[in-house]
mmCIF file of C-alpha atoms and ligand atoms in Angstrom:
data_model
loop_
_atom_site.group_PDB
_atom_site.id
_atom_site.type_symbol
_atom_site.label_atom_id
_atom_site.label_comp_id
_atom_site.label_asym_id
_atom_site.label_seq_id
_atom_site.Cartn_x
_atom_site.Cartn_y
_atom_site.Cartn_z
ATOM 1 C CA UNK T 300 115.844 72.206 129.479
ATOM 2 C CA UNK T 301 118.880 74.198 130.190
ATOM 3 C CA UNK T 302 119.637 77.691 128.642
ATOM 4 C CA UNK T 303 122.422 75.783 126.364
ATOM 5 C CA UNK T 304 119.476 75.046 124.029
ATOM 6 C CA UNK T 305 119.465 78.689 123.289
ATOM 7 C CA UNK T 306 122.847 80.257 123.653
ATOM 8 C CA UNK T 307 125.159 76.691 123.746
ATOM 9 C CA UNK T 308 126.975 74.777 120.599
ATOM 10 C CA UNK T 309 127.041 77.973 118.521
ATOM 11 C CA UNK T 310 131.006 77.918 117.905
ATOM 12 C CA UNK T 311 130.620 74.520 116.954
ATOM 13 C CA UNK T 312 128.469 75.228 114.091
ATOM 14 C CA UNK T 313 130.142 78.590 112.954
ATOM 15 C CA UNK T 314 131.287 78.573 109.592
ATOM 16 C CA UNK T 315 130.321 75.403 108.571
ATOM 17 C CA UNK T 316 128.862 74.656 105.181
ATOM 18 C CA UNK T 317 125.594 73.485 106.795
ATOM 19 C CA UNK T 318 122.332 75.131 105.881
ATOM 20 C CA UNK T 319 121.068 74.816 109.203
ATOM 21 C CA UNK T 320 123.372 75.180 112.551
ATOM 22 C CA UNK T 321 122.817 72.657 114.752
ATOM 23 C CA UNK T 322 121.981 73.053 118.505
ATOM 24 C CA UNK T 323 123.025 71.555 121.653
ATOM 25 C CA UNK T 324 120.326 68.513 122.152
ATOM 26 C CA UNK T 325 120.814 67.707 118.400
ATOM 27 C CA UNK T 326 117.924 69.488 116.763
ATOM 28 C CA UNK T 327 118.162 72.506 114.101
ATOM 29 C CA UNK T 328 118.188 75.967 114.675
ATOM 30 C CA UNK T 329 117.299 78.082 112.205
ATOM 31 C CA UNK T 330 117.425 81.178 113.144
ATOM 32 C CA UNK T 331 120.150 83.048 114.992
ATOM 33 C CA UNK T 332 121.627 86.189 116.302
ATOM 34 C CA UNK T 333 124.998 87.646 116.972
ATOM 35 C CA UNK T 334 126.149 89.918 119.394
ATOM 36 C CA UNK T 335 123.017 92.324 117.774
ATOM 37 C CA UNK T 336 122.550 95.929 119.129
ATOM 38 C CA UNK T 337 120.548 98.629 117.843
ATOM 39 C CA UNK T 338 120.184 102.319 119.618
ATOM 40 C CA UNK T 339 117.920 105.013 118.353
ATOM 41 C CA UNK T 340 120.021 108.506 119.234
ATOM 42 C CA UNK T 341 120.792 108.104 122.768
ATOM 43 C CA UNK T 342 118.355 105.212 123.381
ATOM 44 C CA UNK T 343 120.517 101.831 123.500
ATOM 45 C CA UNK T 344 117.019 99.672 122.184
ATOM 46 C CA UNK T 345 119.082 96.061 121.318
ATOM 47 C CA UNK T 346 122.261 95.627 123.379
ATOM 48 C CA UNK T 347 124.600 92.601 122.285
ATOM 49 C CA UNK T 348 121.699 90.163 122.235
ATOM 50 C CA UNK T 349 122.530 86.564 121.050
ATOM 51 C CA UNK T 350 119.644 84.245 120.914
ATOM 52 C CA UNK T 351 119.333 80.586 118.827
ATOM 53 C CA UNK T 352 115.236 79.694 117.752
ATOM 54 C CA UNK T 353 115.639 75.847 117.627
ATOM 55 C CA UNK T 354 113.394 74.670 114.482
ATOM 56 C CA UNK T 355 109.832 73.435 115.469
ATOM 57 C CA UNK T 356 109.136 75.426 118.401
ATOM 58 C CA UNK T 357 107.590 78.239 119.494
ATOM 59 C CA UNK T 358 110.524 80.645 121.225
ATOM 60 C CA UNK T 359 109.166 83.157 123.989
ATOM 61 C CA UNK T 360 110.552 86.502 123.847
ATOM 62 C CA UNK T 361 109.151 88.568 127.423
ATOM 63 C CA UNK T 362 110.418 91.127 129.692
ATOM 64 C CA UNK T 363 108.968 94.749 130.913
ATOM 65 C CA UNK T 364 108.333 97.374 128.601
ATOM 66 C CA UNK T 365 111.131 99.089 126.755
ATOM 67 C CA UNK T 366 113.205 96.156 126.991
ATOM 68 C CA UNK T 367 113.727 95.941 123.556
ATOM 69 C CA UNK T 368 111.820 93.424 122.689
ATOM 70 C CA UNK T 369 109.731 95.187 119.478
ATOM 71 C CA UNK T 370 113.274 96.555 118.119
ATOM 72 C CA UNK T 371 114.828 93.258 118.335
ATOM 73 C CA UNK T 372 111.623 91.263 116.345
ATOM 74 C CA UNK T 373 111.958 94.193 113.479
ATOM 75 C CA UNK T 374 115.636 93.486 113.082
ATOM 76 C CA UNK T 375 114.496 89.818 112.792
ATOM 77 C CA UNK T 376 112.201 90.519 110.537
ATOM 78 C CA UNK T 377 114.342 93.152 108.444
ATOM 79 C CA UNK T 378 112.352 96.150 109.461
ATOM 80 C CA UNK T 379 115.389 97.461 111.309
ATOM 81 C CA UNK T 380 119.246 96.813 110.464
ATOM 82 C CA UNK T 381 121.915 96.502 113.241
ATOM 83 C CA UNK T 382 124.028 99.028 114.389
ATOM 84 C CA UNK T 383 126.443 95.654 115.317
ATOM 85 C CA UNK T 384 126.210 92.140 115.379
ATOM 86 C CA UNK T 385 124.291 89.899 112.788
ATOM 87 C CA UNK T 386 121.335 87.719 111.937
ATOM 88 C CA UNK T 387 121.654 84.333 110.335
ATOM 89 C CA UNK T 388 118.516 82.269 108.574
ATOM 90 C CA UNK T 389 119.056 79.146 107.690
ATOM 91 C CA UNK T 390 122.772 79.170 107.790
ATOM 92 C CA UNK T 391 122.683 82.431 105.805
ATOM 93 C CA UNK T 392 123.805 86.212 107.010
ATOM 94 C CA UNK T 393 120.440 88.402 106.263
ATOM 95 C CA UNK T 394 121.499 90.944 108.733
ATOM 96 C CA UNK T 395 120.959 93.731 105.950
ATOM 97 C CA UNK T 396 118.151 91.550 103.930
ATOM 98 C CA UNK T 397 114.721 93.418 103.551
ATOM 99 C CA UNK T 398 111.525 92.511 104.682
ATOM 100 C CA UNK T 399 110.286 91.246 101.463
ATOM 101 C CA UNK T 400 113.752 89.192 100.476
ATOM 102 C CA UNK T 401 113.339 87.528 103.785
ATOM 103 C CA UNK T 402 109.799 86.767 103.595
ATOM 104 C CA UNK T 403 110.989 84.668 100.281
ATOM 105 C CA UNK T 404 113.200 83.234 101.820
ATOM 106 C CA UNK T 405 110.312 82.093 104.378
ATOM 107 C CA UNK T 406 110.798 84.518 107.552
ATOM 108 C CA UNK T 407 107.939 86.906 107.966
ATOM 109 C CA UNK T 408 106.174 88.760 110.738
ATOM 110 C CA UNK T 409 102.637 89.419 111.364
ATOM 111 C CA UNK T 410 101.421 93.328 110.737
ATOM 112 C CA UNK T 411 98.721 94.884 112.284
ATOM 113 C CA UNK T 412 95.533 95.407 109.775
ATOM 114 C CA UNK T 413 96.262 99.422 108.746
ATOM 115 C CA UNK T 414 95.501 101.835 105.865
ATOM 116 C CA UNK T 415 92.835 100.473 103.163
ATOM 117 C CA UNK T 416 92.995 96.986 104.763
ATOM 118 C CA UNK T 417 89.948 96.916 107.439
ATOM 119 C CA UNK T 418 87.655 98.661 104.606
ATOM 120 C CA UNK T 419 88.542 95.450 102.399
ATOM 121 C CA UNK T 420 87.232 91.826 103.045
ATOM 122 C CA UNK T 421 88.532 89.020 105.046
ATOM 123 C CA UNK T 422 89.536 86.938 101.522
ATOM 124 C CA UNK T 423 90.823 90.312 99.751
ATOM 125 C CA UNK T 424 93.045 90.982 102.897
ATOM 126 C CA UNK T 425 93.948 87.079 102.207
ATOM 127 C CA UNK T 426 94.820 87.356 98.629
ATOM 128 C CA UNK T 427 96.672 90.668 99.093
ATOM 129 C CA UNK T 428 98.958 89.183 101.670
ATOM 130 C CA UNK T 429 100.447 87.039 99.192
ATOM 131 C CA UNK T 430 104.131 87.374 98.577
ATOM 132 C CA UNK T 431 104.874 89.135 95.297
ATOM 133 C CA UNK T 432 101.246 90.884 94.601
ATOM 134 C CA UNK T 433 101.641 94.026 92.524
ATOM 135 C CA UNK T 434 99.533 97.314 93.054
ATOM 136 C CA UNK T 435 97.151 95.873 90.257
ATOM 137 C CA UNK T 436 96.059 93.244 92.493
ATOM 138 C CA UNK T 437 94.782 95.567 95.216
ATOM 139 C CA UNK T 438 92.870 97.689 92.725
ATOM 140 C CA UNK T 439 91.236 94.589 90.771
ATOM 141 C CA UNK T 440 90.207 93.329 94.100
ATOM 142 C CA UNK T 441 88.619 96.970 95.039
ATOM 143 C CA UNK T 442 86.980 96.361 91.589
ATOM 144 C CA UNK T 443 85.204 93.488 92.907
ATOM 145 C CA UNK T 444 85.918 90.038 93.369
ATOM 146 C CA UNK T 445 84.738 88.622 89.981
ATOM 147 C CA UNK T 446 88.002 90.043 88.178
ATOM 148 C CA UNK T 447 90.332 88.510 90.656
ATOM 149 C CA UNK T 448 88.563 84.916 91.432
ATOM 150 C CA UNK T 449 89.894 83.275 88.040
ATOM 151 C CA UNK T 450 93.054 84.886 87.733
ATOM 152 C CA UNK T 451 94.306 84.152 91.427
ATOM 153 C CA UNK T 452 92.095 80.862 91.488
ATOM 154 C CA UNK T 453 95.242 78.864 93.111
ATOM 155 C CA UNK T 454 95.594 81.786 96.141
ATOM 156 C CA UNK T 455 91.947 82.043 96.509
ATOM 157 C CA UNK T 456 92.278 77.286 97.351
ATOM 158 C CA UNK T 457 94.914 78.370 99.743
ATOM 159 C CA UNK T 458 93.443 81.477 101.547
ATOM 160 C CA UNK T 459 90.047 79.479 101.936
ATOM 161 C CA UNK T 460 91.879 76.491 103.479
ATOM 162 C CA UNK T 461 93.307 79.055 105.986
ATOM 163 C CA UNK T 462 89.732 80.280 106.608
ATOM 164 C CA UNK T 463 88.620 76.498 107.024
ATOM 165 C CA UNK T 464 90.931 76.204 109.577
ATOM 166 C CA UNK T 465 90.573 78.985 111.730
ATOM 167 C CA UNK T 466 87.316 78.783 111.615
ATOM 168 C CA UNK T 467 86.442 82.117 109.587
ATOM 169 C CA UNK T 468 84.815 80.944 106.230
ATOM 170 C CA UNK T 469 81.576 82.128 106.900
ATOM 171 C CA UNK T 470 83.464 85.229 107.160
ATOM 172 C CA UNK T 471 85.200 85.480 104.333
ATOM 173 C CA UNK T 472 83.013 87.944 102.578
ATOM 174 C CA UNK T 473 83.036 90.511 105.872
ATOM 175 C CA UNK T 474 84.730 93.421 105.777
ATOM 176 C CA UNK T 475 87.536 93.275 108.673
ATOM 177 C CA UNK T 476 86.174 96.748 110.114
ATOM 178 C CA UNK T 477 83.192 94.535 111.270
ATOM 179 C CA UNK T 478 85.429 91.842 112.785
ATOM 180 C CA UNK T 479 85.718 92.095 116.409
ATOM 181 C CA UNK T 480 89.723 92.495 117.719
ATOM 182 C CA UNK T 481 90.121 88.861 118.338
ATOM 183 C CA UNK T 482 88.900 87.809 114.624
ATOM 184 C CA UNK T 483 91.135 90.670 113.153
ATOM 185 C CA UNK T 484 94.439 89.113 114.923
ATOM 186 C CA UNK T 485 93.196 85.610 113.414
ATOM 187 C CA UNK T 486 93.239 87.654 109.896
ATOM 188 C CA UNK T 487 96.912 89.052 111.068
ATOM 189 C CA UNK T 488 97.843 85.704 111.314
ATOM 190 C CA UNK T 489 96.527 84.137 107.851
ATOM 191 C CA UNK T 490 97.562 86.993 106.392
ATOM 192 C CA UNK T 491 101.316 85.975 107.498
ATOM 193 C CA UNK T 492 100.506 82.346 106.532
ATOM 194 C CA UNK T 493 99.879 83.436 103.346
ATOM 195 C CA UNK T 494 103.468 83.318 102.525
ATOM 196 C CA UNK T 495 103.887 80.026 103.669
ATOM 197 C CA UNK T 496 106.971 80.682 106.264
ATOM 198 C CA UNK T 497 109.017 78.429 107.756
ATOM 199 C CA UNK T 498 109.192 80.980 110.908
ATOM 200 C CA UNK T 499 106.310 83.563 111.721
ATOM 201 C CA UNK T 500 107.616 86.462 113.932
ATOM 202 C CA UNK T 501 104.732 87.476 116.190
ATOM 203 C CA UNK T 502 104.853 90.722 118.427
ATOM 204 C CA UNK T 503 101.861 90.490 120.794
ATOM 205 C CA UNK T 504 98.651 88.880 118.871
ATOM 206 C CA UNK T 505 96.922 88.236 122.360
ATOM 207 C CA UNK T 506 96.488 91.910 122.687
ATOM 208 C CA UNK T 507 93.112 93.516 123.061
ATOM 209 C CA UNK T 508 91.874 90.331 122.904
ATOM 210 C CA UNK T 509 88.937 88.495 124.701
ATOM 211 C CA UNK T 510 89.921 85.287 126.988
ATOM 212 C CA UNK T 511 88.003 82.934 124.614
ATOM 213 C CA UNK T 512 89.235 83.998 121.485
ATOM 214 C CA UNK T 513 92.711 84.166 123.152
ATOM 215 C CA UNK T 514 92.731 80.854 123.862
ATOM 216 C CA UNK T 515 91.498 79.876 120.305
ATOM 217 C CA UNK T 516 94.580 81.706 119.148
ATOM 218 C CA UNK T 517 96.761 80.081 121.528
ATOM 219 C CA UNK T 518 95.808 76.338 119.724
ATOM 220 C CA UNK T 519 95.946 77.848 116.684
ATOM 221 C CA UNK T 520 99.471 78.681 117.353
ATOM 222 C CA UNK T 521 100.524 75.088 119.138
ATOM 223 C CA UNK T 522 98.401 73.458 116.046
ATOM 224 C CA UNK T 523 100.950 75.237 113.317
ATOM 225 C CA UNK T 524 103.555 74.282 115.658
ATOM 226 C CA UNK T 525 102.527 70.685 115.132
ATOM 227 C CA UNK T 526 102.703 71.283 111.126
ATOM 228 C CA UNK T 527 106.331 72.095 111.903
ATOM 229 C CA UNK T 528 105.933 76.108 111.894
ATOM 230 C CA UNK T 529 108.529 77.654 113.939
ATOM 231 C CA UNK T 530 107.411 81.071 115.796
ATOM 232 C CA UNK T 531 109.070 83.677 117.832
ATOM 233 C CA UNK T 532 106.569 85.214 120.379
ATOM 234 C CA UNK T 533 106.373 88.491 122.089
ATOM 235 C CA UNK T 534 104.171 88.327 124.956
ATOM 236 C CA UNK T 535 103.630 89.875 128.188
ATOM 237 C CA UNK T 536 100.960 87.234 129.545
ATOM 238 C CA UNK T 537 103.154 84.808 130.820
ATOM 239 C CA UNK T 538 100.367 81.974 131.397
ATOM 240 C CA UNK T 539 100.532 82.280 127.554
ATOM 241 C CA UNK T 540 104.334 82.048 127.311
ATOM 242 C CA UNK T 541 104.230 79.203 130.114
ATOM 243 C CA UNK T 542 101.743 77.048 128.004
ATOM 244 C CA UNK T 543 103.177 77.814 124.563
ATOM 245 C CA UNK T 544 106.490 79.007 124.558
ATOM 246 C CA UNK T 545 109.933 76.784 124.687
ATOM 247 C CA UNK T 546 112.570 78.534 125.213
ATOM 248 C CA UNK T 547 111.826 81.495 126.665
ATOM 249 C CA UNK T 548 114.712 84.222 126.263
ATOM 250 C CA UNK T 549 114.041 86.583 129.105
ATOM 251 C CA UNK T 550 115.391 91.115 128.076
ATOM 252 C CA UNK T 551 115.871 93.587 130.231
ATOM 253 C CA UNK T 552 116.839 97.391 128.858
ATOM 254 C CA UNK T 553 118.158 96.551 125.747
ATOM 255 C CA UNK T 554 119.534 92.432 126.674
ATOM 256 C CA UNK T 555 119.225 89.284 127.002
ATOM 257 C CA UNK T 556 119.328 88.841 131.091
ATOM 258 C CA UNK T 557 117.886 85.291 131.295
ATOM 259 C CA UNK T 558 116.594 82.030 129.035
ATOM 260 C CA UNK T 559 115.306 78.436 129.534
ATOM 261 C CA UNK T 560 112.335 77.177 130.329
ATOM 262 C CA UNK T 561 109.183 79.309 131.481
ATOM 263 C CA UNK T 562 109.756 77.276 134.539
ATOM 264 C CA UNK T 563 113.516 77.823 134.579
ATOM 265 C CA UNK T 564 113.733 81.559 134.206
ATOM 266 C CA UNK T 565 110.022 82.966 136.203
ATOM 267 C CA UNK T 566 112.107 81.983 139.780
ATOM 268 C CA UNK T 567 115.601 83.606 138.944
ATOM 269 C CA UNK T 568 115.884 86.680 141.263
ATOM 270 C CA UNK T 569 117.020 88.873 137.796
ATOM 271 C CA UNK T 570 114.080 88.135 136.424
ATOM 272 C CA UNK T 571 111.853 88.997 139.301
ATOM 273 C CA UNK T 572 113.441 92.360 139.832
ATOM 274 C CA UNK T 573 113.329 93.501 136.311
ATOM 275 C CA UNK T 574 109.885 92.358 136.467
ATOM 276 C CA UNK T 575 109.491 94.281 139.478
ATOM 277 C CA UNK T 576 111.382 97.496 138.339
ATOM 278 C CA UNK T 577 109.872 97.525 134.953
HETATM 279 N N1 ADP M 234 111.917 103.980 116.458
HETATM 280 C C1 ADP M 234 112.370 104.319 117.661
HETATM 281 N N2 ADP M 234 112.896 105.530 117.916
HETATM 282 C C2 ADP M 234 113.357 105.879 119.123
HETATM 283 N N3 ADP M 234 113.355 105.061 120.184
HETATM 284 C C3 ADP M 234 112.840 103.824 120.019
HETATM 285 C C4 ADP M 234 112.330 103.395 118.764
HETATM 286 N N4 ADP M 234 111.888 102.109 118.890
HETATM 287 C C5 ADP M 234 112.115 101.783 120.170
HETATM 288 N N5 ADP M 234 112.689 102.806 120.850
HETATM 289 C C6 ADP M 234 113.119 102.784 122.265
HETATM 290 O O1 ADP M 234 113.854 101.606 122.446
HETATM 291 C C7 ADP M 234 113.534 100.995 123.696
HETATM 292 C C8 ADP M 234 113.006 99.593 123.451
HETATM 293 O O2 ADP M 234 111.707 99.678 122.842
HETATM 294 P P1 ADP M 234 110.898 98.419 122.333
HETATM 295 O O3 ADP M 234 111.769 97.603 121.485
HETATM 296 O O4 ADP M 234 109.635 98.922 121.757
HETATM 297 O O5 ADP M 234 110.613 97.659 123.711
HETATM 298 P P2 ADP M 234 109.484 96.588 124.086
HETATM 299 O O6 ADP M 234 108.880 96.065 122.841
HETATM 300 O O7 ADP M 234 110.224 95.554 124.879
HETATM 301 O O8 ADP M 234 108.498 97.308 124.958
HETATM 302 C C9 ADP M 234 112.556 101.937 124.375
HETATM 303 O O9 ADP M 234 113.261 102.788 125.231
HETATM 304 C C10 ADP M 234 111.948 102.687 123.230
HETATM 305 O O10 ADP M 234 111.504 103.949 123.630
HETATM 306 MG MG1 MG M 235 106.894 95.982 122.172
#
């Protein structure tokens, strides 16, 4: 595939009453970015970075360290608003959208398990997750689960079909703390799914994690592609972003320096230096 897929047909599509813009070979995008930058103090993090995530696939977003690859996923996600530039969901500005407006709207990110969550269970961490739970919720489920099982009954279906399908029901009832790393990033990743998105934003889940269980994620990830779940992945282990990952959008301090296929961008002398120098 060319780079067009990513970058190409975007005038086209501007302004147009359409819900979704429409890329290059014809299928939707539904996420996009404009000309985004974003510099802490002196740091210039985001520098006029444009990118297009075609619907159904699973973008790659790689590059060496401090390229800006973290910033840019939180001002997807809402974390972070742009100093310049704009983000568009669905045909719809959300540059200055929060995290939790967004995740309505059916963009979320994955979050590392922090605070109380490891000391609760797998299925508490489940029902928690889900968009719109109030402060009461995470005390009746501290309570014990016999307050929460009838009241939540339809969220406690849902988060056991996730644990069917990852393979973690006879889990349900650990607490995360005894999970090992590989099993907590599978919890990251329900947790996300618990707010049925249309487009999961994930920023490294293969980290710390064993071969095995990395692979096991990695089908995980091309099976919810399958359902039609669109993803943007950060991920330094390109045999990861070569198997999963199309397009790949390639930063580089702070911008986008090259995109296409895994295939396309890993021989393109830019890359390999920045590779190099990072
Ligand atoms: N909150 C922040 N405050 C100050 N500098 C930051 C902050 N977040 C990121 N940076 C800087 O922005 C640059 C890009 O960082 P980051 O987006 O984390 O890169 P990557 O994820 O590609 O490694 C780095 O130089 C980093 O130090
Ligand atoms: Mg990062």
């Amino acid at each position: 595939m060319s780079s067009d897929t990513v970058t190409g047909g975007v005038e086209a599509t501007r302004g147009g009453s359409d819900a979704v813009a429409v890329a290059e070979n014809g299928g939707k995008c539904i996420l996009e970015t404009r000309g985004v930058r974003k510099s802490f103090g002196g740091v210039v993090a985001v520098e006029n970075v444009s990118i297009r995530v075609p619907q159904g696939r699973i973008v790659g977003l790689i590059g060496p360290n401090g390229a800006g690859k973290s910033t840019l996923l939180s001002i997807l996600a809402g974390a972070q608003v742009p100093d310049a530039g704009s983000v568009w969901f669905l045909g719809e500005e959300i540059s200055r959208q929060n995290p939790v407006k967004r995740a309505r709207k059916g963009l979320t990110r994955t979050f590392q398990l922090s605070g109380d969550l490891p000391r609760l269970t797998v299925l508490e961490n489940l029902l928690l997750a889900a968009p719109d739970q109030r402060g009461e919720h995470l005390w009746a489920a501290l309570a014990g689960k016999r307050v929460w099982k009838r009241q939540e009954e339809a969220l406690v279906i849902r988060a056991r079909a996730l644990l069917n399908r990852f393979d973690l029901r006879k889990h349900e009832d650990a607490y995360v703390s005894e999970l090992s790393g590989g099993q907590r990033r599978l919890v990251e990743i329900m947790r996300s799914l618990m707010a049925n998105p249309r487009l999961l934003l994930l920023d490294e889940p293969f980290a710390g994690v064993n071969p095995s269980l990395s692979r096991r994620i990695e089908s995980h990830l091309i099976d919810l592609r399958a359902d039609g779940l669109t993803m943007v992945l950060v991920e330094h282990e390109l045999g990861v972003v070569e198997r999963c990952c199309d397009p790949v959008v390639v930063m580089a301090m702070g911008r986008v320096i090259a995109e296409g296929t895994m295939g396309d961008v890993r021989t393109r002398g830019e890359v390999l230096d920045a590779y190099l120098a990072g």
